[in-house]
Amino acid sequence: EQKRLDALKDLPAETTDGVKVQLAANIGLPEDAEAAAKFGNQGVGLFRSEFLFMGRENIPDEDLQFEAYKRAIVACKGETCVIRTMDIGGDKPLAYLNIPHEDNPFLGYRAIRISLERPALFMPQLKGILRAGVYGKAAIMCPMVINVDEIKAVREAVNKAMAELEAEGKEYSKDVELGIMVETPAAAVMTPVLAKYVDFFSIGTNDLVQYTLAVDRVNPQISKLYDHFNPAVLQLIYRTIKSGVDNGKWVGMCGEMASDPYAAVILMAMGITELSMSAPSIPKVKEQIRSVSMDEAKAHLERVMTMETGAEIREYLHSKI
Ligand code: PEP
Ligand code: MG
């Protein structure tokens, strides 16, 4: 089986009738972007930048971040490298951030909520990404967005970062895309509005499932309820993809669901154009995509959207695809 999957490395991720999807890698460190190449990834759909912030005594400075992002961007060889701004909160406390103890850190002071309040943290990150963008195709992605104000504030911060780089005479890219993770139900519901303010959406199903179903993503006792095929989750995903397509913005997915080959088929039928996952998952997803036509995928999607439970949907997809 390994040989069969290895042989897929240089083949396109496309349906039997030629509809393509970009299969990108999720990474935590810049060197992971280099290692992903042996699985045939096309760029990086999620660089979890918080790894640069962990295991340290202080905020990583602009130059350190610039070097890390540049390395990942270069490894993407002209494909997009989506860099997520710091997604840290009370569940992964960093001494130098001085975040007070919280009873509900997953609903607390975290991610973009911290970045927007602390320019000393956010500015070096934005400037590092903008500078690294000179070496390829970079995108900035904001985690945990729940409303339009946040993305407007991020846009302002990016403009300010550019003005500072200009004044400092440092080289930077003016074509860095700006997008958000759709990983809260609020964002998913508001995607028709949010689409006007972003270049792309990337659906973060790890959190979207958790927040939509009110099921803790790391609690084994309730893991049976944690299901990306739950129809409530599927409706939010479909809405998000349609909102992007209607507004001419690309939509991807970087949560674990993207690595489920059965999910990939119906996500493509919904109109998704990028799936980002841990690199070793890429060949299996590609193999599944190459086995169906878009007409078949659309027929499956139509059936699935009439079903009432996640179990029914899973059973259908596993028997029909
Ligand atoms: C997600 O929430 O789906 C996601 C990709 O981000 P993380 O797993 O880092 O929260
Ligand atoms: Mg998340």
CSV table of C-alpha atoms and ligand atoms in Angstrom, one decimal:
chain,number,residue,atom,x,y,z
A,1,GLU,CA,0.0,0.0,0.0
A,2,GLN,CA,2.9,2.4,0.8
A,3,LYS,CA,4.2,2.0,-2.7
A,4,ARG,CA,0.8,2.8,-4.2
A,5,LEU,CA,0.5,5.9,-2.1
A,6,ASP,CA,4.1,7.0,-2.9
A,7,ALA,CA,3.3,6.8,-6.6
A,8,LEU,CA,0.6,9.5,-6.1
A,9,LYS,CA,3.1,12.1,-5.0
A,10,ASP,CA,3.5,13.8,-8.4
A,11,LEU,CA,0.0,13.2,-9.7
A,12,PRO,CA,-2.5,16.1,-9.5
A,13,ALA,CA,-5.3,16.1,-6.8
A,14,GLU,CA,-8.2,16.2,-9.2
A,15,THR,CA,-11.5,14.4,-9.8
A,16,THR,CA,-11.9,12.0,-12.8
A,17,ASP,CA,-13.4,14.9,-14.7
A,18,GLY,CA,-10.5,17.2,-13.9
A,19,VAL,CA,-11.7,19.4,-11.0
A,20,LYS,CA,-8.6,20.3,-9.0
A,21,VAL,CA,-8.2,21.0,-5.3
A,22,GLN,CA,-5.0,22.2,-3.5
A,23,LEU,CA,-3.7,19.8,-0.9
A,24,ALA,CA,-1.5,21.8,1.5
A,25,ALA,CA,0.3,20.9,4.7
A,26,ASN,CA,-0.3,21.9,8.3
A,27,ILE,CA,3.0,22.8,10.0
A,28,GLY,CA,4.3,23.9,13.4
A,29,LEU,CA,7.9,24.7,12.6
A,30,PRO,CA,9.5,26.0,9.4
A,31,GLU,CA,11.4,22.8,8.8
A,32,ASP,CA,8.2,20.9,8.7
A,33,ALA,CA,7.5,22.7,5.4
A,34,GLU,CA,10.6,21.1,3.9
A,35,ALA,CA,9.8,17.7,5.3
A,36,ALA,CA,6.2,17.9,3.8
A,37,ALA,CA,7.6,17.8,0.2
A,38,LYS,CA,8.0,14.0,0.2
A,39,PHE,CA,4.2,13.7,0.5
A,40,GLY,CA,3.6,16.0,-2.5
A,41,ASN,CA,2.1,19.0,-0.6
A,42,GLN,CA,1.2,22.2,-2.5
A,43,GLY,CA,2.2,24.9,0.0
A,44,VAL,CA,1.2,25.3,3.6
A,45,GLY,CA,-2.4,26.0,4.6
A,46,LEU,CA,-1.7,26.4,8.3
A,47,PHE,CA,1.5,27.4,9.9
A,48,ARG,CA,0.8,27.3,13.7
A,49,SER,CA,3.1,30.2,14.6
A,50,GLU,CA,2.5,29.7,18.4
A,51,PHE,CA,5.3,27.1,18.4
A,52,LEU,CA,7.7,30.1,17.9
A,53,PHE,CA,6.3,31.6,21.0
A,54,MET,CA,6.5,28.5,23.2
A,55,GLY,CA,9.5,27.3,25.3
A,56,ARG,CA,10.9,30.9,25.6
A,57,GLU,CA,11.4,33.6,28.2
A,58,ASN,CA,10.2,36.5,26.1
A,59,ILE,CA,8.3,37.5,22.9
A,60,PRO,CA,10.3,36.3,19.8
A,61,ASP,CA,11.5,39.5,18.0
A,62,GLU,CA,10.7,40.6,14.5
A,63,ASP,CA,13.9,39.3,13.0
A,64,LEU,CA,13.6,35.9,14.6
A,65,GLN,CA,10.0,35.6,13.2
A,66,PHE,CA,11.0,36.9,9.8
A,67,GLU,CA,13.7,34.2,9.5
A,68,ALA,CA,11.3,31.4,10.5
A,69,TYR,CA,8.5,32.6,8.1
A,70,LYS,CA,11.0,33.1,5.3
A,71,ARG,CA,12.2,29.5,5.6
A,72,ALA,CA,8.7,28.1,5.5
A,73,ILE,CA,7.7,30.4,2.6
A,74,VAL,CA,10.8,29.4,0.5
A,75,ALA,CA,10.0,25.8,1.1
A,76,CYS,CA,6.6,26.4,-0.4
A,77,LYS,CA,8.2,27.0,-3.8
A,78,GLY,CA,5.8,29.6,-5.1
A,79,GLU,CA,2.6,28.0,-3.5
A,80,THR,CA,0.9,30.0,-0.8
A,81,CYS,CA,2.2,29.7,2.8
A,82,VAL,CA,-0.7,30.6,5.2
A,83,ILE,CA,0.7,31.9,8.5
A,84,ARG,CA,-1.7,32.0,11.4
A,85,THR,CA,-1.1,34.7,13.9
A,86,MET,CA,-0.4,33.5,17.5
A,87,ASP,CA,-3.2,31.3,18.8
A,88,ILE,CA,-2.4,31.1,22.5
A,89,GLY,CA,-4.6,31.4,25.5
A,90,GLY,CA,-5.1,30.3,29.1
A,91,ASP,CA,-4.9,26.6,28.1
A,92,LYS,CA,-1.2,27.0,27.1
A,93,PRO,CA,0.0,29.8,29.4
A,94,LEU,CA,3.2,31.6,28.6
A,95,ALA,CA,4.8,33.3,31.6
A,96,TYR,CA,5.8,36.4,29.6
A,97,LEU,CA,2.2,37.0,28.5
A,98,ASN,CA,1.0,37.3,32.0
A,99,ILE,CA,-2.5,35.9,31.4
A,100,PRO,CA,-4.5,35.5,34.6
A,101,HIS,CA,-5.9,32.1,35.5
A,102,GLU,CA,-9.3,31.4,33.8
A,103,ASP,CA,-11.9,28.9,34.5
A,104,ASN,CA,-12.8,28.5,30.8
A,105,PRO,CA,-9.7,29.2,28.8
A,106,PHE,CA,-11.2,27.9,25.6
A,107,LEU,CA,-13.7,30.7,25.9
A,108,GLY,CA,-11.3,33.2,27.3
A,109,TYR,CA,-8.6,35.7,26.6
A,110,ARG,CA,-6.8,34.1,23.7
A,111,ALA,CA,-5.6,34.3,20.1
A,112,ILE,CA,-6.7,37.4,18.2
A,113,ARG,CA,-8.3,38.8,21.4
A,114,ILE,CA,-4.8,39.1,22.8
A,115,SER,CA,-3.1,40.2,19.6
A,116,LEU,CA,-5.4,43.1,19.1
A,117,GLU,CA,-4.9,44.4,22.6
A,118,ARG,CA,-1.1,44.1,22.6
A,119,PRO,CA,0.8,45.8,19.8
A,120,ALA,CA,4.1,44.9,21.3
A,121,LEU,CA,3.2,41.3,20.6
A,122,PHE,CA,1.3,41.7,17.3
A,123,MET,CA,3.4,44.3,15.4
A,124,PRO,CA,6.6,42.2,15.3
A,125,GLN,CA,4.6,39.3,14.0
A,126,LEU,CA,2.9,41.2,11.3
A,127,LYS,CA,6.1,42.9,10.2
A,128,GLY,CA,8.0,39.6,10.2
A,129,ILE,CA,5.3,38.0,7.9
A,130,LEU,CA,5.2,41.1,5.6
A,131,ARG,CA,9.0,41.1,5.2
A,132,ALA,CA,9.1,37.3,4.6
A,133,GLY,CA,6.4,37.7,2.0
A,134,VAL,CA,9.1,39.1,-0.4
A,135,TYR,CA,10.5,35.5,-0.7
A,136,GLY,CA,7.3,33.9,-2.1
A,137,LYS,CA,3.6,33.9,-1.5
A,138,ALA,CA,2.5,34.6,2.1
A,139,ALA,CA,-0.9,34.9,3.7
A,140,ILE,CA,-1.9,36.1,7.1
A,141,MET,CA,-4.6,34.2,8.9
A,142,CYS,CA,-6.4,35.3,12.1
A,143,PRO,CA,-7.6,32.7,14.6
A,144,MET,CA,-10.8,32.8,16.7
A,145,VAL,CA,-12.5,35.7,14.9
A,146,ILE,CA,-16.1,36.2,15.9
A,147,ASN,CA,-17.1,39.5,14.3
A,148,VAL,CA,-16.4,42.2,11.6
A,149,ASP,CA,-14.7,44.6,14.1
A,150,GLU,CA,-11.8,42.2,14.6
A,151,ILE,CA,-11.0,41.8,11.0
A,152,LYS,CA,-11.3,45.5,10.5
A,153,ALA,CA,-8.9,46.1,13.4
A,154,VAL,CA,-6.4,43.5,12.0
A,155,ARG,CA,-6.5,45.3,8.6
A,156,GLU,CA,-5.7,48.6,10.3
A,157,ALA,CA,-2.8,46.9,12.2
A,158,VAL,CA,-1.5,45.4,8.9
A,159,ASN,CA,-1.6,48.9,7.3
A,160,LYS,CA,0.3,50.3,10.3
A,161,ALA,CA,2.9,47.6,10.1
A,162,MET,CA,3.4,48.4,6.4
A,163,ALA,CA,3.8,52.1,7.2
A,164,GLU,CA,6.4,51.3,9.9
A,165,LEU,CA,8.4,49.1,7.5
A,166,GLU,CA,8.2,51.8,4.9
A,167,ALA,CA,9.6,54.4,7.3
A,168,GLU,CA,12.3,52.0,8.4
A,169,GLY,CA,13.3,51.4,4.8
A,170,LYS,CA,12.8,47.6,5.1
A,171,GLU,CA,11.7,45.5,2.1
A,172,TYR,CA,8.2,44.0,2.5
A,173,SER,CA,5.5,42.5,0.3
A,174,LYS,CA,2.3,44.5,-0.5
A,175,ASP,CA,0.5,41.4,-1.8
A,176,VAL,CA,0.2,39.4,1.4
A,177,GLU,CA,-3.4,38.0,1.5
A,178,LEU,CA,-5.4,38.5,4.7
A,179,GLY,CA,-7.9,35.9,5.8
A,180,ILE,CA,-9.6,34.4,8.9
A,181,MET,CA,-10.1,31.0,10.3
A,182,VAL,CA,-13.8,30.1,10.5
A,183,GLU,CA,-13.8,28.2,13.7
A,184,THR,CA,-16.5,29.8,15.8
A,185,PRO,CA,-20.2,29.4,15.0
A,186,ALA,CA,-20.5,33.2,15.1
A,187,ALA,CA,-18.0,33.6,12.3
A,188,ALA,CA,-19.6,30.8,10.2
A,189,VAL,CA,-23.0,32.4,10.5
A,190,MET,CA,-21.6,35.8,9.6
A,191,THR,CA,-19.5,34.7,6.6
A,192,PRO,CA,-21.8,36.5,4.1
A,193,VAL,CA,-20.7,39.7,5.8
A,194,LEU,CA,-17.1,38.7,6.7
A,195,ALA,CA,-16.4,37.7,3.1
A,196,LYS,CA,-16.4,41.4,2.1
A,197,TYR,CA,-13.4,42.1,4.4
A,198,VAL,CA,-11.2,39.1,3.8
A,199,ASP,CA,-9.2,37.5,0.9
A,200,PHE,CA,-10.0,33.9,2.1
A,201,PHE,CA,-11.6,31.7,4.7
A,202,SER,CA,-10.0,28.6,6.2
A,203,ILE,CA,-12.4,26.4,8.2
A,204,GLY,CA,-11.0,25.2,11.5
A,205,THR,CA,-13.1,22.2,12.2
A,206,ASN,CA,-11.2,21.3,15.4
A,207,ASP,CA,-12.7,24.3,17.1
A,208,LEU,CA,-15.8,24.7,15.0
A,209,VAL,CA,-17.0,21.2,16.0
A,210,GLN,CA,-16.2,22.0,19.6
A,211,TYR,CA,-18.0,25.3,19.8
A,212,THR,CA,-21.0,24.3,17.6
A,213,LEU,CA,-21.8,21.2,19.6
A,214,ALA,CA,-20.5,22.5,23.0
A,215,VAL,CA,-18.3,19.4,23.1
A,216,ASP,CA,-14.8,19.8,24.5
A,217,ARG,CA,-12.4,18.6,21.8
A,218,VAL,CA,-10.0,17.0,24.4
A,219,ASN,CA,-12.5,15.3,26.7
A,220,PRO,CA,-12.5,11.5,26.0
A,221,GLN,CA,-15.7,11.0,27.9
A,222,ILE,CA,-17.8,12.8,25.3
A,223,SER,CA,-15.7,12.1,22.2
A,224,LYS,CA,-18.6,10.1,20.7
A,225,LEU,CA,-20.5,13.4,20.4
A,226,TYR,CA,-17.6,15.1,18.7
A,227,ASP,CA,-18.4,14.5,15.0
A,228,HIS,CA,-17.5,16.6,12.0
A,229,PHE,CA,-20.4,15.0,10.1
A,230,ASN,CA,-22.9,16.3,12.6
A,231,PRO,CA,-25.5,18.0,10.3
A,232,ALA,CA,-25.3,21.2,12.4
A,233,VAL,CA,-21.6,21.4,11.6
A,234,LEU,CA,-22.1,20.5,8.0
A,235,GLN,CA,-24.6,23.3,7.5
A,236,LEU,CA,-22.2,25.8,8.9
A,237,ILE,CA,-19.4,24.5,6.7
A,238,TYR,CA,-21.6,24.6,3.6
A,239,ARG,CA,-22.7,28.2,4.4
A,240,THR,CA,-19.1,29.3,4.8
A,241,ILE,CA,-18.0,27.8,1.5
A,242,LYS,CA,-21.1,29.3,-0.3
A,243,SER,CA,-20.4,32.7,1.2
A,244,GLY,CA,-16.8,32.6,-0.1
A,245,VAL,CA,-17.7,31.4,-3.5
A,246,ASP,CA,-20.5,34.0,-3.8
A,247,ASN,CA,-18.1,36.8,-3.0
A,248,GLY,CA,-15.2,35.5,-5.1
A,249,LYS,CA,-13.0,34.6,-2.1
A,250,TRP,CA,-11.3,31.2,-1.9
A,251,VAL,CA,-12.2,28.8,0.9
A,252,GLY,CA,-10.0,26.1,2.5
A,253,MET,CA,-10.1,23.9,5.5
A,254,CYS,CA,-7.3,23.3,8.0
A,255,GLY,CA,-9.0,21.4,10.7
A,256,GLU,CA,-8.7,17.6,11.1
A,257,MET,CA,-11.8,17.0,8.9
A,258,ALA,CA,-9.7,18.0,5.9
A,259,SER,CA,-7.7,14.8,6.3
A,260,ASP,CA,-10.8,12.6,6.1
A,261,PRO,CA,-11.0,11.3,2.5
A,262,TYR,CA,-14.8,10.8,2.7
A,263,ALA,CA,-15.2,14.4,3.9
A,264,ALA,CA,-12.9,15.7,1.1
A,265,VAL,CA,-15.3,14.5,-1.6
A,266,ILE,CA,-18.4,16.3,-0.3
A,267,LEU,CA,-16.3,19.4,0.6
A,268,MET,CA,-15.2,19.6,-3.0
A,269,ALA,CA,-18.8,19.3,-4.1
A,270,MET,CA,-19.6,22.3,-1.8
A,271,GLY,CA,-16.9,24.3,-3.6
A,272,ILE,CA,-13.9,24.2,-1.4
A,273,THR,CA,-10.6,24.7,-3.3
A,274,GLU,CA,-8.0,24.0,-0.6
A,275,LEU,CA,-7.6,21.3,2.0
A,276,SER,CA,-4.7,21.5,4.5
A,277,MET,CA,-3.7,18.6,6.7
A,278,SER,CA,-0.7,16.9,8.3
A,279,ALA,CA,1.5,16.0,5.4
A,280,PRO,CA,1.3,12.2,5.8
A,281,SER,CA,-2.5,12.3,5.2
A,282,ILE,CA,-2.1,13.9,1.8
A,283,PRO,CA,-1.8,10.7,-0.4
A,284,LYS,CA,-4.9,9.0,1.0
A,285,VAL,CA,-7.0,12.1,0.5
A,286,LYS,CA,-5.6,12.5,-3.0
A,287,GLU,CA,-6.3,8.9,-3.9
A,288,GLN,CA,-10.0,9.3,-2.9
A,289,ILE,CA,-10.4,12.5,-4.8
A,290,ARG,CA,-9.0,10.9,-7.9
A,291,SER,CA,-11.5,8.1,-7.7
A,292,VAL,CA,-14.7,10.2,-8.1
A,293,SER,CA,-16.2,12.6,-10.6
A,294,MET,CA,-17.6,16.0,-9.7
A,295,ASP,CA,-21.1,14.8,-10.7
A,296,GLU,CA,-20.9,11.9,-8.4
A,297,ALA,CA,-19.5,14.1,-5.6
A,298,LYS,CA,-22.4,16.5,-6.0
A,299,ALA,CA,-25.0,13.7,-6.0
A,300,HIS,CA,-23.5,12.4,-2.7
A,301,LEU,CA,-23.6,15.9,-1.2
A,302,GLU,CA,-27.2,16.3,-2.2
A,303,ARG,CA,-28.1,13.0,-0.4
A,304,VAL,CA,-26.0,13.8,2.6
A,305,MET,CA,-27.6,17.2,3.2
A,306,THR,CA,-31.0,15.6,3.6
A,307,MET,CA,-29.8,13.2,6.3
A,308,GLU,CA,-30.6,13.8,10.0
A,309,THR,CA,-27.6,12.4,11.9
A,310,GLY,CA,-23.8,12.2,11.6
A,311,ALA,CA,-23.9,8.4,11.9
A,312,GLU,CA,-26.2,8.1,8.9
A,313,ILE,CA,-24.0,10.4,6.9
A,314,ARG,CA,-20.8,8.5,7.8
A,315,GLU,CA,-22.4,5.2,7.0
A,316,TYR,CA,-23.6,6.4,3.6
A,317,LEU,CA,-20.3,7.9,2.6
A,318,HIS,CA,-18.3,4.8,3.7
A,319,SER,CA,-20.6,2.5,1.7
A,320,LYS,CA,-21.0,4.6,-1.5
A,321,ILE,CA,-17.7,6.2,-2.1
B,1,PEP,C1,-8.9,24.2,14.2
B,1,PEP,O1,-9.4,24.7,15.2
B,1,PEP,O2,-9.5,23.5,13.4
B,1,PEP,C2,-7.5,24.5,13.9
B,1,PEP,C3,-7.0,24.1,12.7
B,1,PEP,O3,-6.7,25.1,14.8
B,1,PEP,P1,-6.1,24.4,16.1
B,1,PEP,O4,-6.3,22.9,16.0
B,1,PEP,O5,-4.7,24.9,16.2
B,1,PEP,O6,-7.0,25.0,17.2
B,2,MG,MG,-8.5,26.3,16.3
